[in-house]
Short mmCIF file of C-alpha atoms and ligand atoms in Angstrom, two decimals:
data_model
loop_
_atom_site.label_atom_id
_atom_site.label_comp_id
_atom_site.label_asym_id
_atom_site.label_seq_id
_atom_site.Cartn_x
_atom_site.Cartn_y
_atom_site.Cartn_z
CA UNK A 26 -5.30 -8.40 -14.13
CA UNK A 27 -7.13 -10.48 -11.58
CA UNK A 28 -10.49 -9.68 -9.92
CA UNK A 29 -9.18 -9.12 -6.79
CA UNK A 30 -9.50 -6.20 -4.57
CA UNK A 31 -6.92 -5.51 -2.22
CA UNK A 32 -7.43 -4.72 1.75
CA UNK A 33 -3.65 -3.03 3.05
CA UNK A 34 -3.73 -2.67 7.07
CA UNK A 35 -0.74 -0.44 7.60
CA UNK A 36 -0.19 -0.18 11.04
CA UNK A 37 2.48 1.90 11.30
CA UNK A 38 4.27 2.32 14.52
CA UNK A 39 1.27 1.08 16.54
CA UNK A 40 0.38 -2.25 18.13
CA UNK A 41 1.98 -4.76 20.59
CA UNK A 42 1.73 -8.47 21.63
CA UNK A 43 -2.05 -8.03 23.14
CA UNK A 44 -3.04 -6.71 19.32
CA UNK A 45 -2.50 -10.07 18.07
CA UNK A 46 -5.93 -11.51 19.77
CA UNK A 47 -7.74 -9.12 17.76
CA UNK A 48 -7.02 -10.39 14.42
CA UNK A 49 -8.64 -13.91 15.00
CA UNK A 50 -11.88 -12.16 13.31
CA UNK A 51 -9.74 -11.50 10.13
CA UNK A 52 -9.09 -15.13 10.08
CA UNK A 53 -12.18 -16.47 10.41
CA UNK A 54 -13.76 -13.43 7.39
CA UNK A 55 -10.49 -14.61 4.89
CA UNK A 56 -11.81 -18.55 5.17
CA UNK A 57 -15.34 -17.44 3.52
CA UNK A 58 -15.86 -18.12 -0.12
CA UNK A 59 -17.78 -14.67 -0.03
CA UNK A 60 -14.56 -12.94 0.60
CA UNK A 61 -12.56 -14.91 -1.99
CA UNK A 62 -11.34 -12.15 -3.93
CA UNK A 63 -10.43 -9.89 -1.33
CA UNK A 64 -6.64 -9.78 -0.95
CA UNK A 65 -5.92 -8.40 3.06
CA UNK A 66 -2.45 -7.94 3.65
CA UNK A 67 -0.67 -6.83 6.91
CA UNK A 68 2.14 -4.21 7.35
CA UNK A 69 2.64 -4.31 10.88
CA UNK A 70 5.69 -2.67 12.90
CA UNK A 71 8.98 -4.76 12.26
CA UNK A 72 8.93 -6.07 15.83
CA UNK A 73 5.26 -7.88 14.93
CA UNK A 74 6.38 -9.34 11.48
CA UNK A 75 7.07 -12.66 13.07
CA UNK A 76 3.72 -12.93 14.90
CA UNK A 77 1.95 -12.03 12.21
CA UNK A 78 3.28 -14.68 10.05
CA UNK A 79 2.48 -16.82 12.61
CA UNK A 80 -0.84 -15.88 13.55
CA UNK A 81 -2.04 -16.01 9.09
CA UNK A 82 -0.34 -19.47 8.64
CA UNK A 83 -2.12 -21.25 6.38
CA UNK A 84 -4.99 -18.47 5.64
CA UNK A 85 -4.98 -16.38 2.43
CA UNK A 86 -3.49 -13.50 4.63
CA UNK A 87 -0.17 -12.10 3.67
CA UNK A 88 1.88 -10.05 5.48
CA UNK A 89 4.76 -7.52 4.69
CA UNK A 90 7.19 -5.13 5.69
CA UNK A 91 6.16 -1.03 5.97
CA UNK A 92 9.75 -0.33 4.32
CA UNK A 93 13.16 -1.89 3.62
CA UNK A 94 16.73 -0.94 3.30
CA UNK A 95 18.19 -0.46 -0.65
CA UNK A 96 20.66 -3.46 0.30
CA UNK A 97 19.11 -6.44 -0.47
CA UNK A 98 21.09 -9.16 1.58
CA UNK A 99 22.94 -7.74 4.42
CA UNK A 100 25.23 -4.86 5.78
CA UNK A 101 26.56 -2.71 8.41
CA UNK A 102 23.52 -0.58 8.89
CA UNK A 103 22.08 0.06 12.14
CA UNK A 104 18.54 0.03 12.34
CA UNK A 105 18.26 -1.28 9.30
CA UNK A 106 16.06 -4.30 7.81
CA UNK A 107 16.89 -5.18 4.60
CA UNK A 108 14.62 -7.87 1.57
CA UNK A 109 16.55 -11.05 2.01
CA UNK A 110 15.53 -10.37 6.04
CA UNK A 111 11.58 -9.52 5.43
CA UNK A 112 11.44 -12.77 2.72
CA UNK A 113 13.36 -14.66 5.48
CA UNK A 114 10.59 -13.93 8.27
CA UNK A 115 8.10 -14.40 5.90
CA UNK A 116 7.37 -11.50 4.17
CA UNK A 117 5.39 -11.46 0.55
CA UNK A 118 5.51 -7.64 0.26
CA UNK A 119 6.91 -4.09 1.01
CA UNK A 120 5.61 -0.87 1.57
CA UNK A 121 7.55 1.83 -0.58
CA UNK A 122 7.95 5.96 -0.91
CA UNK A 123 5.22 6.47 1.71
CA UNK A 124 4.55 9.70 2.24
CA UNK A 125 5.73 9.70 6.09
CA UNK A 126 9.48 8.31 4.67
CA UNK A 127 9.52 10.88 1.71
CA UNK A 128 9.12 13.45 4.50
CA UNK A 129 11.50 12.59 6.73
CA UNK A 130 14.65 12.42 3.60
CA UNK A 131 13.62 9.65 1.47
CA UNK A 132 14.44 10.54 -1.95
CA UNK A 133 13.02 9.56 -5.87
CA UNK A 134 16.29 7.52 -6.37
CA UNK A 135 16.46 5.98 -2.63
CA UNK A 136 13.08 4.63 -3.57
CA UNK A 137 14.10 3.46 -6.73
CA UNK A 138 17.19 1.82 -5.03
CA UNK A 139 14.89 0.16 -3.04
CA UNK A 140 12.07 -0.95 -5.93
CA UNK A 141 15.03 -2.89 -7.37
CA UNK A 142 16.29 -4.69 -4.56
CA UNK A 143 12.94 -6.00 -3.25
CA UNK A 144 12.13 -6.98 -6.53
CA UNK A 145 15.51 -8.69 -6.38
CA UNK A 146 14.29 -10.68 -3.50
CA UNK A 147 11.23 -11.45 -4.65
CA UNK A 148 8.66 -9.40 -3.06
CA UNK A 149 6.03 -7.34 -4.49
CA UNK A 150 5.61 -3.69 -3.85
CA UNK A 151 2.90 -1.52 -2.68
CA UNK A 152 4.58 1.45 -4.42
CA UNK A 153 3.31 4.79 -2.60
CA UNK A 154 2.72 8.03 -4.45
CA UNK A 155 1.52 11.56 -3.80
CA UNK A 156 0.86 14.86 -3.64
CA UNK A 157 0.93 17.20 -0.70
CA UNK A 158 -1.43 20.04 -0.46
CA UNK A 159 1.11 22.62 -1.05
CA UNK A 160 1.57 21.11 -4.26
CA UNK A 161 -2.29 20.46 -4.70
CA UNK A 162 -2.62 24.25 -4.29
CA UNK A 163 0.68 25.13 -6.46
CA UNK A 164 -1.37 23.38 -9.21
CA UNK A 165 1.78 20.73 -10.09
CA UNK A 166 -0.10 17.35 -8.85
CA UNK A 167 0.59 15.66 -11.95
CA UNK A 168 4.11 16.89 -12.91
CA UNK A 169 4.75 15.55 -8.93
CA UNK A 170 3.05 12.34 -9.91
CA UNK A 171 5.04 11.92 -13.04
CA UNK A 172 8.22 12.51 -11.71
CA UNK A 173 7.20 10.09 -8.46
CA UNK A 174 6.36 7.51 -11.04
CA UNK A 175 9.68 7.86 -13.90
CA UNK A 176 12.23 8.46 -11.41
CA UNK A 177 10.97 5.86 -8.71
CA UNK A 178 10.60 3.26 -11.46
CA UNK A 179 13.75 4.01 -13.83
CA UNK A 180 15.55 0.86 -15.10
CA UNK A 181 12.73 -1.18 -13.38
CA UNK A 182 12.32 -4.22 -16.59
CA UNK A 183 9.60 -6.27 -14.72
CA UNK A 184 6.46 -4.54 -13.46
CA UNK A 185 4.30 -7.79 -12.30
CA UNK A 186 4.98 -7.65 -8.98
CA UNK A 187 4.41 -3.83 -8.11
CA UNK A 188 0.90 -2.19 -7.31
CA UNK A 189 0.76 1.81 -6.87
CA UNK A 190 -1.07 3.12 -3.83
CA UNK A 191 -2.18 6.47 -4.78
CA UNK A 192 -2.06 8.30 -1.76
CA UNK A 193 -2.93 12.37 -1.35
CA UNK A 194 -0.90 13.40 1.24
CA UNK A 195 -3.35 16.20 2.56
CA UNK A 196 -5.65 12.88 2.55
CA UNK A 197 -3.39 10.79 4.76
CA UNK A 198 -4.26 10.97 8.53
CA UNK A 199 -6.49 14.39 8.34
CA UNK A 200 -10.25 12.51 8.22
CA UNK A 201 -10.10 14.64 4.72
CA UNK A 202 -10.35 12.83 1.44
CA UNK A 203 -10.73 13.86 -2.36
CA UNK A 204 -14.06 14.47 -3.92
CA UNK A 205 -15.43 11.83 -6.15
CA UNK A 206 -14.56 13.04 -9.11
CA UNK A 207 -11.01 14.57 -8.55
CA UNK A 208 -10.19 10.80 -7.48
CA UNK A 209 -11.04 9.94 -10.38
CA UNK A 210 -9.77 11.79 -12.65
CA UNK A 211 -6.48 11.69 -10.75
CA UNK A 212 -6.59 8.04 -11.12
CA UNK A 213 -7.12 7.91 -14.64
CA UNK A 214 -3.92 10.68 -15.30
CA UNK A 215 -1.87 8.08 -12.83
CA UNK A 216 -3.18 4.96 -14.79
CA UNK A 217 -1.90 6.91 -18.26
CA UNK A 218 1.32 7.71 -16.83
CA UNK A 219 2.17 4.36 -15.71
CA UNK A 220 0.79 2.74 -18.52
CA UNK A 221 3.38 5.13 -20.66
CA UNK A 222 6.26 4.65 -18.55
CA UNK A 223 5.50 1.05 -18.12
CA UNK A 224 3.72 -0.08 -20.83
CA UNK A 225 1.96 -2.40 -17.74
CA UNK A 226 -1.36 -2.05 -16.34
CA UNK A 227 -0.38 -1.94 -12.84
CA UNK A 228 -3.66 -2.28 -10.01
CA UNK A 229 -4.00 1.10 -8.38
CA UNK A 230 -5.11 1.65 -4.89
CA UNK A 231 -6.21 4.44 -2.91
CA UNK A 232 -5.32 5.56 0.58
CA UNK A 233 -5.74 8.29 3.11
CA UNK A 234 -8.88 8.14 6.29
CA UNK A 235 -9.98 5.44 4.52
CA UNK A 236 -12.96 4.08 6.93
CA UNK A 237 -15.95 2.27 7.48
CA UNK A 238 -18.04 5.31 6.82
CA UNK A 239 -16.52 6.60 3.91
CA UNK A 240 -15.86 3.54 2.06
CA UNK A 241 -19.59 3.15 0.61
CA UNK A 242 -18.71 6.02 -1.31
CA UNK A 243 -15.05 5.35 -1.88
CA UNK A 244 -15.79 1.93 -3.51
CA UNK A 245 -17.53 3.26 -6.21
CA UNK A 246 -15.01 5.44 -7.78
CA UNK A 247 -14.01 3.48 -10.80
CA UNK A 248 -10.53 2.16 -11.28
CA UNK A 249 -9.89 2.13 -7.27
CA UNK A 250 -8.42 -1.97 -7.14
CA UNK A 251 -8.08 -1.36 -3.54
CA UNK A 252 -7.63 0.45 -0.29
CA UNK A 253 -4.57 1.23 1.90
CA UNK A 254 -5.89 1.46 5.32
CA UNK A 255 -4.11 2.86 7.97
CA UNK A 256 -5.48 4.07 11.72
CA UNK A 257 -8.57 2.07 10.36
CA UNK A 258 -6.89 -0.66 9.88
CA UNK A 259 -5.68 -1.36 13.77
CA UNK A 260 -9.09 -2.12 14.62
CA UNK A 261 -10.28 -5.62 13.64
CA UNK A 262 -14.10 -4.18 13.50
CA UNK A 263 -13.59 -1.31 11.56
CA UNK A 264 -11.37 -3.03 9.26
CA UNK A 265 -13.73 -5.98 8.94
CA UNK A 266 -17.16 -3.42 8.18
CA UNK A 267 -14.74 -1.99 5.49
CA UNK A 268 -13.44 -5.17 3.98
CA UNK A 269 -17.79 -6.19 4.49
CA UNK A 270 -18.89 -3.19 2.60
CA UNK A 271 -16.26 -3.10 -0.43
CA UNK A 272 -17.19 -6.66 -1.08
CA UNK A 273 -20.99 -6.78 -0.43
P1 PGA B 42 -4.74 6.70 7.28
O1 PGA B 42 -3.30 6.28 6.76
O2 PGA B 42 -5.72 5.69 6.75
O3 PGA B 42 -4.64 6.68 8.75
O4 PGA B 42 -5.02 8.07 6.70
C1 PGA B 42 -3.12 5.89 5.45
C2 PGA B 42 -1.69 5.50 5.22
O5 PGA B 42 -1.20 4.53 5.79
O6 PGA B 42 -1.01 6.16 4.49
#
């Protein structure tokens, strides 16, 4: 595993053509040596991919797709957007099993569908798992993590390209996130798991209100290779103070 420590901006459905002039500060941070090892990568809406791309030419600034479709080429699916179409606009990685796609009918084995085909196509995959706080309080986080992590990576033969986002789902959006030591202890059980299932050392992140306040604290938790940044993430300052903070 490298040194690096990975920055995700997951805008979600937010942002239009004005957001663009915002990210010239995120250009200018990725070109010092200071920030060498910090890996920032963009998710933003579908209808942004190709601006994005753009905008990071030439910078160390990838960019990537918030989900795909379990086709990898192309089909009759409307609404869809499928691996061979994110690596065509430029695309180095995917967003998978986020919380806000399990919700709304994304299952285990569509993920895994999906795993396979973007790996297919090249990209790597910010693979999303979670609890949500009924499960928290039901006491079954770690059977839910297990069976997140087996079924979503079943028949998977090559884990280089994929990096788990660990990802509370009471965290996610609420301002709320795990005490210090449940993090890491939860990251630890996920790091066995994977490491079983695997037999890979994969680079675990953490998400959920990640922010330029909490981060001081969140940095320090110990096996955290990243961050997965969302509502933070849309605003160039914020996301700059965090990136400034992690690294300093
Ligand atoms: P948040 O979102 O930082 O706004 O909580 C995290 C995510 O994208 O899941």
């Amino acid at each position: 595993m490298t040194n690096n420590i990975y920055f995700i901006a997951n805008w979600k459905m937010y942002g239009s053509t004005l957001s663009l002039n915002s990210l010239k500060k995120l250009k200018n941070l990725s070109k010092s040596k200071k920030y060498n090892n910090a890996k920032i990568i963009y998710f933003p809406p579908f209808t942004l991919i190709q601006n994005f791309v753009d905008k990071f030419k030439n910078t160390k600034i990838s960019v990537g797709g918030q989900n795909c479709h379990e086709v990898e080429d192309y089909g009759s699916f409307t609404g869809s957007i499928s691996p061979k179409m994110l690596k065509d606009l430029g695309c180095k990685y995917v967003i998978l099993g986020h919380s806000e796609n399990r919700i709304t009918g994304e299952t285990d084995d569509d993920i895994n569908k999906k795993i396979h085909s973007a790996l297919n196509k090249n990209l790597k995959v910010i693979f999303c798992i979670g609890e949500t706080l009924k499960e928290k309080r039901k006491n079954i986080t770690f059977s839910v993590l297990r069976r997140q992590i087996n079924k979503g990576f079943k028949k998977i033969k090559n884990y280089k390209n994929i990096l788990i986002a660990y990802e509370p789902v009471w965290s996610i959006g609420t301002g709320v996130i795990p005490k210090d030591k449940e993090l890491e202890f939860n990251v630890s059980k996920i790091k066995k798991m994977i490491l079983k299932k695997t037999k890979s050392k994969l680079p675990v992140l953490y998400g959920g209100s990640v922010n330029n306040k909490n981060i001081s604290r969140l940095k320090n938790i110990r096996g955290i290779k990243g961050f997965l940044i969302g509502s933070a993430s849309q605003n160039s300052k914020k996301f700059i103070d965090i990136i400034k903070k992690t690294i300093n």
